[in-house]
Amino acid sequence: MQEVVQKSNLLARDLHPLQGPVLGFVLLLQQSAVLSYSLMLSISVVDLEAGQPL
């Protein structure tokens, strides 16, 4: 998971030569997307363990 984040961060740097607010915003979006995705994963895992699939 960490590698994916690092690769996407490198991609964002390549795509946005504008250093600064744009890059910061993109990285923030990516991190929040990764966070919400892993949160969804952990929630579905908990639901499966409880015997209640989503």
PDBQT receptor file of N, H, CA, C and O in Angstrom, charges set to zero:
ATOM      1  N   MET A   1       0.831  -1.199   0.000  1.00  0.00    +0.000 N 
ATOM      2  CA  MET A   1       0.000   0.000   0.000  1.00  0.00    +0.000 C 
ATOM      3  C   MET A   1       0.868   1.252   0.000  1.00  0.00    +0.000 C 
ATOM      4  O   MET A   1       0.582   2.218  -0.708  1.00  0.00    +0.000 OA
ATOM      5  N   GLN A   2       1.924   1.227   0.794  1.00  0.00    +0.000 N 
ATOM      6  H   GLN A   2       2.156   0.442   1.369  1.00  0.00    +0.000 HD
ATOM      7  CA  GLN A   2       2.816   2.390   0.865  1.00  0.00    +0.000 C 
ATOM      8  C   GLN A   2       3.458   2.653  -0.494  1.00  0.00    +0.000 C 
ATOM      9  O   GLN A   2       3.614   3.806  -0.896  1.00  0.00    +0.000 OA
ATOM     10  N   GLU A   3       3.834   1.578  -1.207  1.00  0.00    +0.000 N 
ATOM     11  H   GLU A   3       3.707   0.641  -0.881  1.00  0.00    +0.000 HD
ATOM     12  CA  GLU A   3       4.464   1.748  -2.523  1.00  0.00    +0.000 C 
ATOM     13  C   GLU A   3       3.511   2.439  -3.486  1.00  0.00    +0.000 C 
ATOM     14  O   GLU A   3       3.921   3.296  -4.269  1.00  0.00    +0.000 OA
ATOM     15  N   VAL A   4       2.235   2.062  -3.424  1.00  0.00    +0.000 N 
ATOM     16  H   VAL A   4       1.903   1.366  -2.788  1.00  0.00    +0.000 HD
ATOM     17  CA  VAL A   4       1.246   2.672  -4.317  1.00  0.00    +0.000 C 
ATOM     18  C   VAL A   4       1.178   4.168  -4.074  1.00  0.00    +0.000 C 
ATOM     19  O   VAL A   4       1.133   4.961  -5.014  1.00  0.00    +0.000 OA
ATOM     20  N   VAL A   5       1.169   4.549  -2.792  1.00  0.00    +0.000 N 
ATOM     21  H   VAL A   5       1.205   3.905  -2.028  1.00  0.00    +0.000 HD
ATOM     22  CA  VAL A   5       1.100   5.973  -2.456  1.00  0.00    +0.000 C 
ATOM     23  C   VAL A   5       2.328   6.696  -2.984  1.00  0.00    +0.000 C 
ATOM     24  O   VAL A   5       2.217   7.783  -3.551  1.00  0.00    +0.000 OA
ATOM     25  N   GLN A   6       3.507   6.093  -2.801  1.00  0.00    +0.000 N 
ATOM     26  H   GLN A   6       3.597   5.210  -2.340  1.00  0.00    +0.000 HD
ATOM     27  CA  GLN A   6       4.736   6.737  -3.261  1.00  0.00    +0.000 C 
ATOM     28  C   GLN A   6       4.735   6.880  -4.779  1.00  0.00    +0.000 C 
ATOM     29  O   GLN A   6       5.141   7.917  -5.304  1.00  0.00    +0.000 OA
ATOM     30  N   LYS A   7       4.278   5.839  -5.494  1.00  0.00    +0.000 N 
ATOM     31  H   LYS A   7       3.948   4.997  -5.068  1.00  0.00    +0.000 HD
ATOM     32  CA  LYS A   7       4.245   5.914  -6.955  1.00  0.00    +0.000 C 
ATOM     33  C   LYS A   7       3.298   7.008  -7.412  1.00  0.00    +0.000 C 
ATOM     34  O   LYS A   7       3.623   7.774  -8.319  1.00  0.00    +0.000 OA
ATOM     35  N   SER A   8       2.122   7.086  -6.787  1.00  0.00    +0.000 N 
ATOM     36  H   SER A   8       1.858   6.464  -6.050  1.00  0.00    +0.000 HD
ATOM     37  CA  SER A   8       1.164   8.108  -7.207  1.00  0.00    +0.000 C 
ATOM     38  C   SER A   8       1.687   9.498  -6.865  1.00  0.00    +0.000 C 
ATOM     39  O   SER A   8       1.414  10.454  -7.592  1.00  0.00    +0.000 OA
ATOM     40  N   ASN A   9       2.430   9.625  -5.777  1.00  0.00    +0.000 N 
ATOM     41  H   ASN A   9       2.652   8.849  -5.186  1.00  0.00    +0.000 HD
ATOM     42  CA  ASN A   9       3.033  10.917  -5.440  1.00  0.00    +0.000 C 
ATOM     43  C   ASN A   9       4.049  11.310  -6.507  1.00  0.00    +0.000 C 
ATOM     44  O   ASN A   9       4.101  12.470  -6.915  1.00  0.00    +0.000 OA
ATOM     45  N   LEU A  10       4.859  10.348  -6.963  1.00  0.00    +0.000 N 
ATOM     46  H   LEU A  10       4.817   9.405  -6.631  1.00  0.00    +0.000 HD
ATOM     47  CA  LEU A  10       5.823  10.630  -8.027  1.00  0.00    +0.000 C 
ATOM     48  C   LEU A  10       5.091  11.023  -9.304  1.00  0.00    +0.000 C 
ATOM     49  O   LEU A  10       5.498  11.956  -9.996  1.00  0.00    +0.000 OA
ATOM     50  N   LEU A  11       4.015  10.315  -9.613  1.00  0.00    +0.000 N 
ATOM     51  H   LEU A  11       3.683   9.557  -9.051  1.00  0.00    +0.000 HD
ATOM     52  CA  LEU A  11       3.214  10.648 -10.790  1.00  0.00    +0.000 C 
ATOM     53  C   LEU A  11       2.696  12.074 -10.691  1.00  0.00    +0.000 C 
ATOM     54  O   LEU A  11       2.748  12.834 -11.658  1.00  0.00    +0.000 OA
ATOM     55  N   ALA A  12       2.199  12.427  -9.522  1.00  0.00    +0.000 N 
ATOM     56  H   ALA A  12       2.156  11.809  -8.737  1.00  0.00    +0.000 HD
ATOM     57  CA  ALA A  12       1.653  13.773  -9.343  1.00  0.00    +0.000 C 
ATOM     58  C   ALA A  12       2.744  14.810  -9.564  1.00  0.00    +0.000 C 
ATOM     59  O   ALA A  12       2.494  15.865 -10.147  1.00  0.00    +0.000 OA
ATOM     60  N   ARG A  13       3.956  14.513  -9.100  1.00  0.00    +0.000 N 
ATOM     61  H   ARG A  13       4.160  13.656  -8.627  1.00  0.00    +0.000 HD
ATOM     62  CA  ARG A  13       5.052  15.464  -9.286  1.00  0.00    +0.000 C 
ATOM     63  C   ARG A  13       5.386  15.599 -10.770  1.00  0.00    +0.000 C 
ATOM     64  O   ARG A  13       5.669  16.695 -11.252  1.00  0.00    +0.000 OA
ATOM     65  N   ASP A  14       5.351  14.474 -11.490  1.00  0.00    +0.000 N 
ATOM     66  H   ASP A  14       5.121  13.584 -11.098  1.00  0.00    +0.000 HD
ATOM     67  CA  ASP A  14       5.653  14.540 -12.920  1.00  0.00    +0.000 C 
ATOM     68  C   ASP A  14       4.568  15.311 -13.671  1.00  0.00    +0.000 C 
ATOM     69  O   ASP A  14       4.865  16.085 -14.581  1.00  0.00    +0.000 OA
ATOM     70  N   LEU A  15       3.314  15.096 -13.286  1.00  0.00    +0.000 N 
ATOM     71  H   LEU A  15       3.073  14.467 -12.547  1.00  0.00    +0.000 HD
ATOM     72  CA  LEU A  15       2.204  15.702 -14.011  1.00  0.00    +0.000 C 
ATOM     73  C   LEU A  15       2.073  17.188 -13.708  1.00  0.00    +0.000 C 
ATOM     74  O   LEU A  15       1.589  17.952 -14.543  1.00  0.00    +0.000 OA
ATOM     75  N   HIS A  16       2.500  17.603 -12.521  1.00  0.00    +0.000 N 
ATOM     76  H   HIS A  16       2.893  16.982 -11.842  1.00  0.00    +0.000 HD
ATOM     77  CA  HIS A  16       2.319  18.997 -12.112  1.00  0.00    +0.000 C 
ATOM     78  C   HIS A  16       3.665  19.663 -11.858  1.00  0.00    +0.000 C 
ATOM     79  O   HIS A  16       4.143  19.677 -10.724  1.00  0.00    +0.000 OA
ATOM     80  N   PRO A  17       4.283  20.217 -12.907  1.00  0.00    +0.000 N 
ATOM     81  CA  PRO A  17       5.534  20.945 -12.698  1.00  0.00    +0.000 C 
ATOM     82  C   PRO A  17       5.315  22.169 -11.818  1.00  0.00    +0.000 C 
ATOM     83  O   PRO A  17       6.268  22.701 -11.250  1.00  0.00    +0.000 OA
ATOM     84  N   LEU A  18       4.062  22.623 -11.700  1.00  0.00    +0.000 N 
ATOM     85  H   LEU A  18       3.287  22.191 -12.162  1.00  0.00    +0.000 HD
ATOM     86  CA  LEU A  18       3.758  23.737 -10.793  1.00  0.00    +0.000 C 
ATOM     87  C   LEU A  18       3.906  23.251  -9.358  1.00  0.00    +0.000 C 
ATOM     88  O   LEU A  18       2.997  22.632  -8.804  1.00  0.00    +0.000 OA
ATOM     89  N   GLN A  19       5.054  23.535  -8.765  1.00  0.00    +0.000 N 
ATOM     90  H   GLN A  19       5.793  24.038  -9.215  1.00  0.00    +0.000 HD
ATOM     91  CA  GLN A  19       5.208  23.172  -7.357  1.00  0.00    +0.000 C 
ATOM     92  C   GLN A  19       4.358  24.123  -6.530  1.00  0.00    +0.000 C 
ATOM     93  O   GLN A  19       4.154  25.274  -6.914  1.00  0.00    +0.000 OA
ATOM     94  N   GLY A  20       3.863  23.644  -5.398  1.00  0.00    +0.000 N 
ATOM     95  H   GLY A  20       4.029  22.708  -5.087  1.00  0.00    +0.000 HD
ATOM     96  CA  GLY A  20       3.111  24.545  -4.531  1.00  0.00    +0.000 C 
ATOM     97  C   GLY A  20       1.693  24.093  -4.274  1.00  0.00    +0.000 C 
ATOM     98  O   GLY A  20       1.453  22.916  -4.004  1.00  0.00    +0.000 OA
ATOM     99  N   PRO A  21       0.740  25.025  -4.356  1.00  0.00    +0.000 N 
ATOM    100  CA  PRO A  21      -0.626  24.722  -3.929  1.00  0.00    +0.000 C 
ATOM    101  C   PRO A  21      -1.265  23.599  -4.731  1.00  0.00    +0.000 C 
ATOM    102  O   PRO A  21      -1.963  22.754  -4.169  1.00  0.00    +0.000 OA
ATOM    103  N   VAL A  22      -1.033  23.583  -6.042  1.00  0.00    +0.000 N 
ATOM    104  H   VAL A  22      -0.467  24.269  -6.498  1.00  0.00    +0.000 HD
ATOM    105  CA  VAL A  22      -1.657  22.549  -6.876  1.00  0.00    +0.000 C 
ATOM    106  C   VAL A  22      -1.166  21.173  -6.449  1.00  0.00    +0.000 C 
ATOM    107  O   VAL A  22      -1.965  20.259  -6.244  1.00  0.00    +0.000 OA
ATOM    108  N   LEU A  23       0.149  21.027  -6.314  1.00  0.00    +0.000 N 
ATOM    109  H   LEU A  23       0.798  21.769  -6.481  1.00  0.00    +0.000 HD
ATOM    110  CA  LEU A  23       0.724  19.745  -5.924  1.00  0.00    +0.000 C 
ATOM    111  C   LEU A  23       0.235  19.351  -4.537  1.00  0.00    +0.000 C 
ATOM    112  O   LEU A  23      -0.134  18.200  -4.306  1.00  0.00    +0.000 OA
ATOM    113  N   GLY A  24       0.234  20.308  -3.618  1.00  0.00    +0.000 N 
ATOM    114  H   GLY A  24       0.534  21.243  -3.806  1.00  0.00    +0.000 HD
ATOM    115  CA  GLY A  24      -0.235  20.019  -2.266  1.00  0.00    +0.000 C 
ATOM    116  C   GLY A  24      -1.677  19.544  -2.280  1.00  0.00    +0.000 C 
ATOM    117  O   GLY A  24      -2.042  18.611  -1.565  1.00  0.00    +0.000 OA
ATOM    118  N   PHE A  25      -2.493  20.194  -3.100  1.00  0.00    +0.000 N 
ATOM    119  H   PHE A  25      -2.197  20.952  -3.681  1.00  0.00    +0.000 HD
ATOM    120  CA  PHE A  25      -3.907  19.827  -3.176  1.00  0.00    +0.000 C 
ATOM    121  C   PHE A  25      -4.065  18.422  -3.744  1.00  0.00    +0.000 C 
ATOM    122  O   PHE A  25      -4.859  17.630  -3.237  1.00  0.00    +0.000 OA
ATOM    123  N   VAL A  26      -3.304  18.112  -4.802  1.00  0.00    +0.000 N 
ATOM    124  H   VAL A  26      -2.659  18.756  -5.214  1.00  0.00    +0.000 HD
ATOM    125  CA  VAL A  26      -3.377  16.788  -5.421  1.00  0.00    +0.000 C 
ATOM    126  C   VAL A  26      -2.956  15.711  -4.425  1.00  0.00    +0.000 C 
ATOM    127  O   VAL A  26      -3.619  14.682  -4.291  1.00  0.00    +0.000 OA
ATOM    128  N   LEU A  27      -1.843  15.959  -3.726  1.00  0.00    +0.000 N 
ATOM    129  H   LEU A  27      -1.304  16.794  -3.835  1.00  0.00    +0.000 HD
ATOM    130  CA  LEU A  27      -1.364  14.976  -2.750  1.00  0.00    +0.000 C 
ATOM    131  C   LEU A  27      -2.389  14.794  -1.638  1.00  0.00    +0.000 C 
ATOM    132  O   LEU A  27      -2.611  13.677  -1.170  1.00  0.00    +0.000 OA
ATOM    133  N   LEU A  28      -3.012  15.886  -1.216  1.00  0.00    +0.000 N 
ATOM    134  H   LEU A  28      -2.832  16.793  -1.596  1.00  0.00    +0.000 HD
ATOM    135  CA  LEU A  28      -4.027  15.809  -0.173  1.00  0.00    +0.000 C 
ATOM    136  C   LEU A  28      -5.199  14.958  -0.653  1.00  0.00    +0.000 C 
ATOM    137  O   LEU A  28      -5.708  14.118   0.090  1.00  0.00    +0.000 OA
ATOM    138  N   LEU A  29      -5.624  15.177  -1.893  1.00  0.00    +0.000 N 
ATOM    139  H   LEU A  29      -5.211  15.859  -2.497  1.00  0.00    +0.000 HD
ATOM    140  CA  LEU A  29      -6.721  14.389  -2.454  1.00  0.00    +0.000 C 
ATOM    141  C   LEU A  29      -6.355  12.912  -2.490  1.00  0.00    +0.000 C 
ATOM    142  O   LEU A  29      -7.156  12.059  -2.108  1.00  0.00    +0.000 OA
ATOM    143  N   GLN A  30      -5.133  12.608  -2.954  1.00  0.00    +0.000 N 
ATOM    144  H   GLN A  30      -4.482  13.301  -3.265  1.00  0.00    +0.000 HD
ATOM    145  CA  GLN A  30      -4.706  11.217  -3.045  1.00  0.00    +0.000 C 
ATOM    146  C   GLN A  30      -4.680  10.566  -1.672  1.00  0.00    +0.000 C 
ATOM    147  O   GLN A  30      -5.159   9.446  -1.499  1.00  0.00    +0.000 OA
ATOM    148  N   GLN A  31      -4.117  11.273  -0.695  1.00  0.00    +0.000 N 
ATOM    149  H   GLN A  31      -3.727  12.183  -0.836  1.00  0.00    +0.000 HD
ATOM    150  CA  GLN A  31      -4.003  10.697   0.640  1.00  0.00    +0.000 C 
ATOM    151  C   GLN A  31      -5.380  10.451   1.238  1.00  0.00    +0.000 C 
ATOM    152  O   GLN A  31      -5.602   9.415   1.865  1.00  0.00    +0.000 OA
ATOM    153  N   SER A  32      -6.310  11.390   1.053  1.00  0.00    +0.000 N 
ATOM    154  H   SER A  32      -6.129  12.232   0.543  1.00  0.00    +0.000 HD
ATOM    155  CA  SER A  32      -7.642  11.198   1.612  1.00  0.00    +0.000 C 
ATOM    156  C   SER A  32      -8.352  10.056   0.886  1.00  0.00    +0.000 C 
ATOM    157  O   SER A  32      -9.126   9.319   1.497  1.00  0.00    +0.000 OA
ATOM    158  N   ALA A  33      -8.089   9.907  -0.426  1.00  0.00    +0.000 N 
ATOM    159  H   ALA A  33      -7.461  10.506  -0.922  1.00  0.00    +0.000 HD
ATOM    160  CA  ALA A  33      -8.692   8.805  -1.167  1.00  0.00    +0.000 C 
ATOM    161  C   ALA A  33      -8.163   7.473  -0.650  1.00  0.00    +0.000 C 
ATOM    162  O   ALA A  33      -8.930   6.532  -0.447  1.00  0.00    +0.000 OA
ATOM    163  N   VAL A  34      -6.848   7.393  -0.436  1.00  0.00    +0.000 N 
ATOM    164  H   VAL A  34      -6.224   8.157  -0.601  1.00  0.00    +0.000 HD
ATOM    165  CA  VAL A  34      -6.245   6.164   0.082  1.00  0.00    +0.000 C 
ATOM    166  C   VAL A  34      -6.778   5.868   1.475  1.00  0.00    +0.000 C 
ATOM    167  O   VAL A  34      -7.077   4.720   1.803  1.00  0.00    +0.000 OA
ATOM    168  N   LEU A  35      -6.896   6.911   2.294  1.00  0.00    +0.000 N 
ATOM    169  H   LEU A  35      -6.653   7.844   2.028  1.00  0.00    +0.000 HD
ATOM    170  CA  LEU A  35      -7.405   6.730   3.657  1.00  0.00    +0.000 C 
ATOM    171  C   LEU A  35      -8.832   6.204   3.635  1.00  0.00    +0.000 C 
ATOM    172  O   LEU A  35      -9.148   5.248   4.344  1.00  0.00    +0.000 OA
ATOM    173  N   SER A  36      -9.694   6.809   2.836  1.00  0.00    +0.000 N 
ATOM    174  H   SER A  36      -9.438   7.586   2.260  1.00  0.00    +0.000 HD
ATOM    175  CA  SER A  36     -11.090   6.377   2.811  1.00  0.00    +0.000 C 
ATOM    176  C   SER A  36     -11.196   4.965   2.234  1.00  0.00    +0.000 C 
ATOM    177  O   SER A  36     -12.046   4.185   2.662  1.00  0.00    +0.000 OA
ATOM    178  N   TYR A  37     -10.325   4.628   1.255  1.00  0.00    +0.000 N 
ATOM    179  H   TYR A  37      -9.634   5.262   0.908  1.00  0.00    +0.000 HD
ATOM    180  CA  TYR A  37     -10.342   3.293   0.672  1.00  0.00    +0.000 C 
ATOM    181  C   TYR A  37      -9.951   2.247   1.708  1.00  0.00    +0.000 C 
ATOM    182  O   TYR A  37     -10.619   1.221   1.837  1.00  0.00    +0.000 OA
ATOM    183  N   SER A  38      -8.868   2.501   2.448  1.00  0.00    +0.000 N 
ATOM    184  H   SER A  38      -8.325   3.334   2.343  1.00  0.00    +0.000 HD
ATOM    185  CA  SER A  38      -8.433   1.537   3.459  1.00  0.00    +0.000 C 
ATOM    186  C   SER A  38      -9.456   1.463   4.588  1.00  0.00    +0.000 C 
ATOM    187  O   SER A  38      -9.637   0.410   5.199  1.00  0.00    +0.000 OA
ATOM    188  N   LEU A  39     -10.125   2.581   4.866  1.00  0.00    +0.000 N 
ATOM    189  H   LEU A  39      -9.979   3.437   4.370  1.00  0.00    +0.000 HD
ATOM    190  CA  LEU A  39     -11.174   2.570   5.883  1.00  0.00    +0.000 C 
ATOM    191  C   LEU A  39     -12.327   1.678   5.431  1.00  0.00    +0.000 C 
ATOM    192  O   LEU A  39     -12.834   0.876   6.215  1.00  0.00    +0.000 OA
ATOM    193  N   MET A  40     -12.743   1.812   4.173  1.00  0.00    +0.000 N 
ATOM    194  H   MET A  40     -12.331   2.464   3.536  1.00  0.00    +0.000 HD
ATOM    195  CA  MET A  40     -13.799   0.958   3.635  1.00  0.00    +0.000 C 
ATOM    196  C   MET A  40     -13.388  -0.503   3.706  1.00  0.00    +0.000 C 
ATOM    197  O   MET A  40     -14.189  -1.360   4.080  1.00  0.00    +0.000 OA
ATOM    198  N   LEU A  41     -12.128  -0.790   3.346  1.00  0.00    +0.000 N 
ATOM    199  H   LEU A  41     -11.478  -0.093   3.043  1.00  0.00    +0.000 HD
ATOM    200  CA  LEU A  41     -11.640  -2.164   3.396  1.00  0.00    +0.000 C 
ATOM    201  C   LEU A  41     -11.734  -2.717   4.806  1.00  0.00    +0.000 C 
ATOM    202  O   LEU A  41     -12.241  -3.820   5.010  1.00  0.00    +0.000 OA
ATOM    203  N   SER A  42     -11.249  -1.957   5.780  1.00  0.00    +0.000 N 
ATOM    204  H   SER A  42     -10.837  -1.061   5.614  1.00  0.00    +0.000 HD
ATOM    205  CA  SER A  42     -11.254  -2.455   7.156  1.00  0.00    +0.000 C 
ATOM    206  C   SER A  42     -12.684  -2.637   7.648  1.00  0.00    +0.000 C 
ATOM    207  O   SER A  42     -12.961  -3.576   8.394  1.00  0.00    +0.000 OA
ATOM    208  N   ILE A  43     -13.595  -1.758   7.245  1.00  0.00    +0.000 N 
ATOM    209  H   ILE A  43     -13.370  -0.995   6.639  1.00  0.00    +0.000 HD
ATOM    210  CA  ILE A  43     -14.996  -1.887   7.661  1.00  0.00    +0.000 C 
ATOM    211  C   ILE A  43     -15.597  -3.158   7.076  1.00  0.00    +0.000 C 
ATOM    212  O   ILE A  43     -16.290  -3.893   7.779  1.00  0.00    +0.000 OA
ATOM    213  N   SER A  44     -15.341  -3.426   5.801  1.00  0.00    +0.000 N 
ATOM    214  H   SER A  44     -14.778  -2.829   5.230  1.00  0.00    +0.000 HD
ATOM    215  CA  SER A  44     -15.919  -4.616   5.181  1.00  0.00    +0.000 C 
ATOM    216  C   SER A  44     -15.320  -5.878   5.794  1.00  0.00    +0.000 C 
ATOM    217  O   SER A  44     -16.008  -6.890   5.924  1.00  0.00    +0.000 OA
ATOM    218  N   VAL A  45     -14.036  -5.824   6.174  1.00  0.00    +0.000 N 
ATOM    219  H   VAL A  45     -13.478  -5.001   6.069  1.00  0.00    +0.000 HD
ATOM    220  CA  VAL A  45     -13.412  -6.974   6.832  1.00  0.00    +0.000 C 
ATOM    221  C   VAL A  45     -14.086  -7.230   8.173  1.00  0.00    +0.000 C 
ATOM    222  O   VAL A  45     -14.382  -8.374   8.516  1.00  0.00    +0.000 OA
ATOM    223  N   VAL A  46     -14.327  -6.164   8.930  1.00  0.00    +0.000 N 
ATOM    224  H   VAL A  46     -14.085  -5.235   8.651  1.00  0.00    +0.000 HD
ATOM    225  CA  VAL A  46     -15.003  -6.306  10.226  1.00  0.00    +0.000 C 
ATOM    226  C   VAL A  46     -16.397  -6.877  10.027  1.00  0.00    +0.000 C 
ATOM    227  O   VAL A  46     -16.825  -7.745  10.789  1.00  0.00    +0.000 OA
ATOM    228  N   ASP A  47     -17.109  -6.405   9.016  1.00  0.00    +0.000 N 
ATOM    229  H   ASP A  47     -16.762  -5.700   8.397  1.00  0.00    +0.000 HD
ATOM    230  CA  ASP A  47     -18.457  -6.904   8.755  1.00  0.00    +0.000 C 
ATOM    231  C   ASP A  47     -18.418  -8.385   8.402  1.00  0.00    +0.000 C 
ATOM    232  O   ASP A  47     -19.273  -9.150   8.848  1.00  0.00    +0.000 OA
ATOM    233  N   LEU A  48     -17.436  -8.796   7.608  1.00  0.00    +0.000 N 
ATOM    234  H   LEU A  48     -16.741  -8.174   7.246  1.00  0.00    +0.000 HD
ATOM    235  CA  LEU A  48     -17.324 -10.203   7.237  1.00  0.00    +0.000 C 
ATOM    236  C   LEU A  48     -17.049 -11.058   8.463  1.00  0.00    +0.000 C 
ATOM    237  O   LEU A  48     -17.618 -12.140   8.607  1.00  0.00    +0.000 OA
ATOM    238  N   GLU A  49     -16.179 -10.579   9.348  1.00  0.00    +0.000 N 
ATOM    239  H   GLU A  49     -15.717  -9.700   9.231  1.00  0.00    +0.000 HD
ATOM    240  CA  GLU A  49     -15.866 -11.341  10.551  1.00  0.00    +0.000 C 
ATOM    241  C   GLU A  49     -17.092 -11.450  11.449  1.00  0.00    +0.000 C 
ATOM    242  O   GLU A  49     -17.257 -12.447  12.152  1.00  0.00    +0.000 OA
ATOM    243  N   ALA A  50     -17.941 -10.447  11.432  1.00  0.00    +0.000 N 
ATOM    244  H   ALA A  50     -17.807  -9.638  10.860  1.00  0.00    +0.000 HD
ATOM    245  CA  ALA A  50     -19.154 -10.469  12.250  1.00  0.00    +0.000 C 
ATOM    246  C   ALA A  50     -20.246 -11.312  11.593  1.00  0.00    +0.000 C 
ATOM    247  O   ALA A  50     -21.295 -11.557  12.190  1.00  0.00    +0.000 OA
ATOM    248  N   GLY A  51     -19.988 -11.756  10.349  1.00  0.00    +0.000 N 
ATOM    249  H   GLY A  51     -19.137 -11.557   9.865  1.00  0.00    +0.000 HD
ATOM    250  CA  GLY A  51     -20.962 -12.593   9.655  1.00  0.00    +0.000 C 
ATOM    251  C   GLY A  51     -22.055 -11.781   8.993  1.00  0.00    +0.000 C 
ATOM    252  O   GLY A  51     -23.123 -12.312   8.689  1.00  0.00    +0.000 OA
ATOM    253  N   GLN A  52     -21.805 -10.497   8.766  1.00  0.00    +0.000 N 
ATOM    254  H   GLN A  52     -20.937 -10.066   9.014  1.00  0.00    +0.000 HD
ATOM    255  CA  GLN A  52     -22.793  -9.643   8.112  1.00  0.00    +0.000 C 
ATOM    256  C   GLN A  52     -22.162  -8.970   6.895  1.00  0.00    +0.000 C 
ATOM    257  O   GLN A  52     -21.660  -7.852   7.005  1.00  0.00    +0.000 OA
ATOM    258  N   PRO A  53     -22.180  -9.632   5.740  1.00  0.00    +0.000 N 
ATOM    259  CA  PRO A  53     -21.611  -9.010   4.535  1.00  0.00    +0.000 C 
ATOM    260  C   PRO A  53     -22.393  -7.755   4.179  1.00  0.00    +0.000 C 
ATOM    261  O   PRO A  53     -23.591  -7.660   4.447  1.00  0.00    +0.000 OA
ATOM    262  N   LEU A  54     -21.704  -6.793   3.574  1.00  0.00    +0.000 N 
ATOM    263  H   LEU A  54     -20.731  -6.870   3.356  1.00  0.00    +0.000 HD
ATOM    264  CA  LEU A  54     -22.341  -5.513   3.235  1.00  0.00    +0.000 C 
ATOM    265  C   LEU A  54     -23.513  -5.728   2.279  1.00  0.00    +0.000 C 
ATOM    266  O   LEU A  54     -24.171  -4.767   1.882  1.00  0.00    +0.000 OA
TER     267      LEU A  54
